[in-house]
Amino acid sequence: MSDAGSDELDEEQGQGVGTYAGERNELGERHGEGEANLPNGDTYKGSYENNKRNGMGTYRFTNGARYIGEWLRNKKHGQGVFIYPDGSKYDGSWVDDQRSGKGFYYYVNGDVYEGEWQNHKRHGQGAYIYHDTGSRYEGTWKEGLREGYGELIHRNHKFVGKFRDDKPSGQGKYIFDIGCMQTGDYILVEQSADERGAHDDEEVKVIPKWRAKDIREIVLDPIEDLEKSREFEVENLPPENDDYLNEEEGEEED
C-alpha cells in the first residue's frame, strides 16, 4: 500500500497559484465549477468555494495518482476513490484528508480489505482477503494490525480466537470441516536465526506457537438442527403444494 502522491498543492494563495478557468465570486475568488493547472503539474477539475476545493472534484497528480470524490476546504472529506501510483485503490470514506470510516482497499498484489479505517490505518471491524492463499481474516483491527477477537478462515479449517500485534495470542480453537475441533492456546517462544534458516541481524525472534489441549467432535444442537431442517423443507416445497397449505390454514381457522 502506498500513500505517495497524496499531498496536494494548497491553493489558498489564490489567483497567483497556477492557472484557473472557471467561475468566481464577487471578490474574484475561485467559486463554483472550474479547472486549475498547478505549478507542480498537478491538475484539479471540480467545485470550489471561496478559493478552496469544496464539493465534488477530481485531482490528478503528475506521478499518475488521482482522487475522485468529495472535498471540504481543500481536504479530501466524504466519499471518494484514490488510485495510488502503484495501482492500489481505496474506495470509501475520508475525514480531514485521512482514510477514516468504512471503505475498501484493493492492493496491488490482489489482496482486498473491507472494513473500518481511522487515520489512514485499518482500525475497527474489518475483513481481509489474502489473494495468494484464499484465506480470510474477519475481526478486529487496531492501527493497521489484527488485534482482539477474530477468525482466520482457510480452505478447510479456521482459527477462532484472539490476536495481539497481528499474531494469534492466548486461548483459541481450530475448527475443521470434517466435523471436529481442537482447543488450545498460542504461547510466545523464542526462535533463533539458525532455527528460522535466516541470515539477518536479528539473532532471536519471538513467534507464537500453538499448544494443543484436546480434540473433540463437533455436536450440533438437535433442536437447532431440527428447526433448520423444517425451514429447509418449507422453503423447498414445490409450487403445486402452496394451495394445499392454504387450505389447511383455512380449515384450522374454521
mmCIF file of C-alpha atoms in Angstrom, residues 8-232:
data_model
loop_
_atom_site.group_PDB
_atom_site.id
_atom_site.type_symbol
_atom_site.label_atom_id
_atom_site.label_comp_id
_atom_site.label_asym_id
_atom_site.label_seq_id
_atom_site.Cartn_x
_atom_site.Cartn_y
_atom_site.Cartn_z
ATOM 1 C CA GLU A 8 -1.993 18.146 -2.935
ATOM 2 C CA LEU A 9 -0.700 21.647 -3.585
ATOM 3 C CA ASP A 10 -2.510 24.195 -1.452
ATOM 4 C CA GLU A 11 -4.398 26.788 -3.485
ATOM 5 C CA GLU A 12 -5.101 29.152 -0.586
ATOM 6 C CA GLN A 13 -2.756 31.729 -2.121
ATOM 7 C CA GLY A 14 -5.478 32.368 -4.670
ATOM 8 C CA GLN A 15 -5.102 33.716 -8.189
ATOM 9 C CA GLY A 16 -1.304 33.718 -8.141
ATOM 10 C CA VAL A 17 -1.093 29.914 -7.950
ATOM 11 C CA GLY A 18 -1.045 28.266 -11.398
ATOM 12 C CA THR A 19 -3.747 28.945 -13.956
ATOM 13 C CA TYR A 20 -7.503 28.761 -13.485
ATOM 14 C CA ALA A 21 -10.506 28.735 -15.808
ATOM 15 C CA GLY A 22 -13.934 28.789 -14.245
ATOM 16 C CA GLU A 23 -16.432 30.572 -12.056
ATOM 17 C CA ARG A 24 -15.571 33.228 -9.498
ATOM 18 C CA ASN A 25 -17.474 35.158 -6.825
ATOM 19 C CA GLU A 26 -17.765 38.934 -6.433
ATOM 20 C CA LEU A 27 -14.405 39.005 -4.641
ATOM 21 C CA GLY A 28 -12.689 37.320 -7.571
ATOM 22 C CA GLU A 29 -12.136 34.093 -5.684
ATOM 23 C CA ARG A 30 -12.434 30.695 -7.311
ATOM 24 C CA HIS A 31 -16.039 29.820 -6.559
ATOM 25 C CA GLY A 32 -18.231 27.293 -8.379
ATOM 26 C CA GLU A 33 -17.079 24.949 -11.126
ATOM 27 C CA GLY A 34 -13.603 25.330 -12.557
ATOM 28 C CA GLU A 35 -10.329 23.817 -13.719
ATOM 29 C CA ALA A 36 -6.881 24.558 -12.302
ATOM 30 C CA ASN A 37 -3.381 23.765 -13.570
ATOM 31 C CA LEU A 38 -0.965 23.988 -10.654
ATOM 32 C CA PRO A 39 2.731 24.982 -10.874
ATOM 33 C CA ASN A 40 3.908 21.455 -9.922
ATOM 34 C CA GLY A 41 1.992 19.929 -12.858
ATOM 35 C CA ASP A 42 -0.988 18.641 -10.855
ATOM 36 C CA THR A 43 -4.495 19.444 -12.103
ATOM 37 C CA TYR A 44 -7.874 19.826 -10.437
ATOM 38 C CA LYS A 45 -11.305 19.894 -12.041
ATOM 39 C CA GLY A 46 -14.380 20.360 -9.921
ATOM 40 C CA SER A 47 -16.121 22.540 -7.405
ATOM 41 C CA TYR A 48 -14.638 25.482 -5.479
ATOM 42 C CA GLU A 49 -15.858 27.601 -2.608
ATOM 43 C CA ASN A 50 -14.025 30.782 -1.597
ATOM 44 C CA ASN A 51 -10.780 29.753 -3.317
ATOM 45 C CA LYS A 52 -10.770 26.236 -1.851
ATOM 46 C CA ARG A 53 -11.616 22.859 -3.311
ATOM 47 C CA ASN A 54 -15.055 22.144 -1.898
ATOM 48 C CA GLY A 55 -17.653 19.653 -3.102
ATOM 49 C CA MET A 56 -17.063 17.088 -5.860
ATOM 50 C CA GLY A 57 -13.840 17.180 -7.819
ATOM 51 C CA THR A 58 -11.006 15.246 -9.453
ATOM 52 C CA TYR A 59 -7.363 15.864 -8.546
ATOM 53 C CA ARG A 60 -4.666 14.351 -10.790
ATOM 54 C CA PHE A 61 -1.032 14.061 -9.773
ATOM 55 C CA THR A 62 1.969 14.126 -12.093
ATOM 56 C CA ASN A 63 3.005 10.675 -10.804
ATOM 57 C CA GLY A 64 -0.225 9.115 -12.114
ATOM 58 C CA ALA A 65 -2.182 9.069 -8.849
ATOM 59 C CA ARG A 66 -5.646 10.615 -8.746
ATOM 60 C CA TYR A 67 -8.506 11.282 -6.347
ATOM 61 C CA ILE A 68 -12.148 11.441 -7.428
ATOM 62 C CA GLY A 69 -14.585 12.413 -4.721
ATOM 63 C CA GLU A 70 -15.714 14.913 -2.147
ATOM 64 C CA TRP A 71 -13.684 17.797 -0.726
ATOM 65 C CA LEU A 72 -14.041 20.143 2.222
ATOM 66 C CA ARG A 73 -11.826 23.245 2.464
ATOM 67 C CA ASN A 74 -9.040 21.787 0.297
ATOM 68 C CA LYS A 75 -9.069 18.394 2.053
ATOM 69 C CA LYS A 76 -10.438 15.030 0.996
ATOM 70 C CA HIS A 77 -13.565 14.666 3.095
ATOM 71 C CA GLY A 78 -16.613 12.483 2.490
ATOM 72 C CA GLN A 79 -16.816 9.677 -0.071
ATOM 73 C CA GLY A 80 -14.047 9.285 -2.585
ATOM 74 C CA VAL A 81 -11.781 7.000 -4.607
ATOM 75 C CA PHE A 82 -7.992 7.330 -4.506
ATOM 76 C CA ILE A 83 -5.893 5.456 -7.059
ATOM 77 C CA TYR A 84 -2.275 5.311 -5.940
ATOM 78 C CA PRO A 85 0.847 5.361 -8.154
ATOM 79 C CA ASP A 86 1.455 1.632 -7.594
ATOM 80 C CA GLY A 87 -2.052 0.766 -8.871
ATOM 81 C CA SER A 88 -3.651 0.069 -5.489
ATOM 82 C CA LYS A 89 -7.010 1.727 -4.842
ATOM 83 C CA TYR A 90 -9.038 2.926 -1.865
ATOM 84 C CA ASP A 91 -12.789 3.435 -2.236
ATOM 85 C CA GLY A 92 -14.560 4.737 0.837
ATOM 86 C CA SER A 93 -14.880 7.416 3.469
ATOM 87 C CA TRP A 94 -12.412 10.236 4.145
ATOM 88 C CA VAL A 95 -12.131 12.580 7.125
ATOM 89 C CA ASP A 96 -9.731 15.528 7.182
ATOM 90 C CA ASP A 97 -7.575 14.115 4.343
ATOM 91 C CA GLN A 98 -7.335 10.667 6.010
ATOM 92 C CA ARG A 99 -8.906 7.303 5.224
ATOM 93 C CA SER A 100 -11.482 7.159 8.037
ATOM 94 C CA GLY A 101 -14.808 5.369 8.338
ATOM 95 C CA LYS A 102 -15.785 2.441 6.112
ATOM 96 C CA GLY A 103 -14.002 1.624 2.914
ATOM 97 C CA PHE A 104 -12.457 -0.921 0.540
ATOM 98 C CA TYR A 105 -8.753 -1.135 -0.236
ATOM 99 C CA TYR A 106 -7.660 -3.095 -3.303
ATOM 100 C CA TYR A 107 -3.958 -3.918 -3.021
ATOM 101 C CA VAL A 108 -1.655 -4.307 -5.991
ATOM 102 C CA ASN A 109 -0.938 -7.958 -5.061
ATOM 103 C CA GLY A 110 -4.656 -8.803 -5.260
ATOM 104 C CA ASP A 111 -5.421 -8.667 -1.533
ATOM 105 C CA VAL A 112 -8.622 -6.852 -0.516
ATOM 106 C CA TYR A 113 -9.635 -5.217 2.756
ATOM 107 C CA GLU A 114 -13.222 -4.249 3.536
ATOM 108 C CA GLY A 115 -14.000 -2.543 6.806
ATOM 109 C CA GLU A 116 -13.336 0.360 9.114
ATOM 110 C CA TRP A 117 -10.461 2.851 8.980
ATOM 111 C CA GLN A 118 -9.029 5.539 11.220
ATOM 112 C CA ASN A 119 -6.202 7.953 10.420
ATOM 113 C CA HIS A 120 -5.206 6.104 7.238
ATOM 114 C CA LYS A 121 -4.994 2.713 9.021
ATOM 115 C CA ARG A 122 -7.228 -0.353 9.282
ATOM 116 C CA HIS A 123 -8.967 0.189 12.611
ATOM 117 C CA GLY A 124 -12.167 -1.352 13.985
ATOM 118 C CA GLN A 125 -14.073 -4.229 12.382
ATOM 119 C CA GLY A 126 -12.958 -5.493 9.012
ATOM 120 C CA ALA A 127 -12.267 -8.421 6.703
ATOM 121 C CA TYR A 128 -9.010 -9.007 4.836
ATOM 122 C CA ILE A 129 -8.788 -11.475 1.944
ATOM 123 C CA TYR A 130 -5.353 -12.886 1.063
ATOM 124 C CA HIS A 131 -5.271 -13.357 -2.690
ATOM 125 C CA ASP A 132 -2.478 -15.933 -2.920
ATOM 126 C CA THR A 133 -3.994 -18.424 -0.466
ATOM 127 C CA GLY A 134 -7.686 -17.509 -0.494
ATOM 128 C CA SER A 135 -7.580 -17.242 3.306
ATOM 129 C CA ARG A 136 -9.653 -14.575 5.023
ATOM 130 C CA TYR A 137 -9.399 -12.763 8.345
ATOM 131 C CA GLU A 138 -12.583 -11.375 9.899
ATOM 132 C CA GLY A 139 -12.371 -9.476 13.142
ATOM 133 C CA THR A 140 -10.932 -6.518 14.997
ATOM 134 C CA TRP A 141 -8.084 -4.261 13.869
ATOM 135 C CA LYS A 142 -6.055 -1.660 15.736
ATOM 136 C CA GLU A 143 -3.788 0.845 13.974
ATOM 137 C CA GLY A 144 -3.324 -1.406 10.973
ATOM 138 C CA LEU A 145 -2.775 -4.685 12.851
ATOM 139 C CA ARG A 146 -5.037 -7.591 13.806
ATOM 140 C CA GLU A 147 -5.897 -7.041 17.450
ATOM 141 C CA GLY A 148 -8.591 -8.603 19.644
ATOM 142 C CA TYR A 149 -11.145 -11.254 18.644
ATOM 143 C CA GLY A 150 -11.048 -12.622 15.125
ATOM 144 C CA GLU A 151 -11.375 -15.597 12.800
ATOM 145 C CA LEU A 152 -8.702 -16.669 10.338
ATOM 146 C CA ILE A 153 -10.547 -18.758 7.772
ATOM 147 C CA HIS A 154 -8.712 -21.174 5.474
ATOM 148 C CA ARG A 155 -9.903 -23.581 2.796
ATOM 149 C CA ASN A 156 -10.894 -26.484 5.084
ATOM 150 C CA HIS A 157 -10.469 -25.119 8.607
ATOM 151 C CA LYS A 158 -10.404 -21.912 10.597
ATOM 152 C CA PHE A 159 -8.844 -20.485 13.736
ATOM 153 C CA VAL A 160 -11.118 -18.684 16.203
ATOM 154 C CA GLY A 161 -9.559 -16.689 18.997
ATOM 155 C CA LYS A 162 -7.679 -13.537 19.935
ATOM 156 C CA PHE A 163 -4.903 -11.685 18.179
ATOM 157 C CA ARG A 164 -2.206 -9.389 19.508
ATOM 158 C CA ASP A 165 0.266 -7.344 17.455
ATOM 159 C CA ASP A 166 -1.060 -9.006 14.280
ATOM 160 C CA LYS A 167 -0.435 -12.557 15.601
ATOM 161 C CA PRO A 168 -2.706 -15.159 17.275
ATOM 162 C CA SER A 169 -2.343 -15.000 21.048
ATOM 163 C CA GLY A 170 -3.763 -16.881 24.034
ATOM 164 C CA GLN A 171 -6.664 -19.288 24.035
ATOM 165 C CA GLY A 172 -8.428 -20.307 20.838
ATOM 166 C CA LYS A 173 -9.642 -23.201 18.778
ATOM 167 C CA TYR A 174 -9.268 -24.694 15.327
ATOM 168 C CA ILE A 175 -12.479 -25.837 13.672
ATOM 169 C CA PHE A 176 -12.184 -28.363 10.830
ATOM 170 C CA ASP A 177 -14.660 -29.059 8.047
ATOM 171 C CA ILE A 178 -14.551 -32.791 8.798
ATOM 172 C CA GLY A 179 -16.595 -32.142 11.942
ATOM 173 C CA CYS A 180 -14.106 -31.767 14.748
ATOM 174 C CA MET A 181 -12.292 -29.026 16.591
ATOM 175 C CA GLN A 182 -9.081 -28.674 18.562
ATOM 176 C CA THR A 183 -8.752 -26.326 21.538
ATOM 177 C CA GLY A 184 -5.519 -24.905 22.852
ATOM 178 C CA ASP A 185 -3.574 -21.700 23.174
ATOM 179 C CA TYR A 186 -0.809 -19.775 21.462
ATOM 180 C CA ILE A 187 2.290 -19.097 23.532
ATOM 181 C CA LEU A 188 5.290 -16.936 22.648
ATOM 182 C CA VAL A 189 8.547 -18.779 22.091
ATOM 183 C CA GLU A 190 11.983 -17.604 21.055
ATOM 184 C CA GLN A 191 13.350 -18.804 17.737
ATOM 185 C CA SER A 192 16.976 -18.345 16.766
ATOM 186 C CA ALA A 193 18.214 -17.333 13.335
ATOM 187 C CA ASP A 194 19.549 -20.869 12.801
ATOM 188 C CA GLU A 195 16.126 -22.379 13.535
ATOM 189 C CA ARG A 196 14.500 -19.973 11.082
ATOM 190 C CA GLY A 197 17.174 -20.610 8.474
ATOM 191 C CA ALA A 198 17.637 -16.855 8.317
ATOM 192 C CA HIS A 199 20.776 -14.827 7.798
ATOM 193 C CA ASP A 200 19.644 -11.492 9.202
ATOM 194 C CA ASP A 201 20.936 -9.392 12.081
ATOM 195 C CA GLU A 202 18.067 -10.424 14.344
ATOM 196 C CA GLU A 203 19.540 -13.350 16.295
ATOM 197 C CA VAL A 204 16.409 -14.191 18.290
ATOM 198 C CA LYS A 205 12.810 -13.677 17.209
ATOM 199 C CA VAL A 206 9.702 -14.230 19.326
ATOM 200 C CA ILE A 207 6.968 -16.145 17.484
ATOM 201 C CA PRO A 208 3.600 -17.618 18.528
ATOM 202 C CA LYS A 209 3.461 -21.398 18.845
ATOM 203 C CA TRP A 210 0.268 -23.468 19.060
ATOM 204 C CA ARG A 211 -0.068 -25.690 22.115
ATOM 205 C CA ALA A 212 -2.931 -28.141 21.613
ATOM 206 C CA LYS A 213 -5.067 -29.306 24.530
ATOM 207 C CA ASP A 214 -7.753 -31.616 23.223
ATOM 208 C CA ILE A 215 -9.678 -32.528 20.119
ATOM 209 C CA ARG A 216 -13.370 -33.276 20.056
ATOM 210 C CA GLU A 217 -16.227 -33.932 17.707
ATOM 211 C CA ILE A 218 -18.497 -31.034 16.880
ATOM 212 C CA VAL A 219 -22.007 -31.899 18.096
ATOM 213 C CA LEU A 220 -24.833 -29.880 16.638
ATOM 214 C CA ASP A 221 -27.695 -28.682 18.801
ATOM 215 C CA PRO A 222 -30.531 -31.165 17.936
ATOM 216 C CA ILE A 223 -33.254 -28.537 18.418
ATOM 217 C CA GLU A 224 -31.451 -26.002 16.267
ATOM 218 C CA ASP A 225 -30.726 -28.684 13.669
ATOM 219 C CA LEU A 226 -34.423 -29.716 13.586
ATOM 220 C CA GLU A 227 -35.566 -26.116 13.121
ATOM 221 C CA LYS A 228 -33.149 -25.645 10.226
ATOM 222 C CA SER A 229 -34.407 -28.881 8.679
ATOM 223 C CA ARG A 230 -38.022 -27.716 8.877
ATOM 224 C CA GLU A 231 -37.136 -24.327 7.406
ATOM 225 C CA PHE A 232 -35.392 -26.089 4.515
#
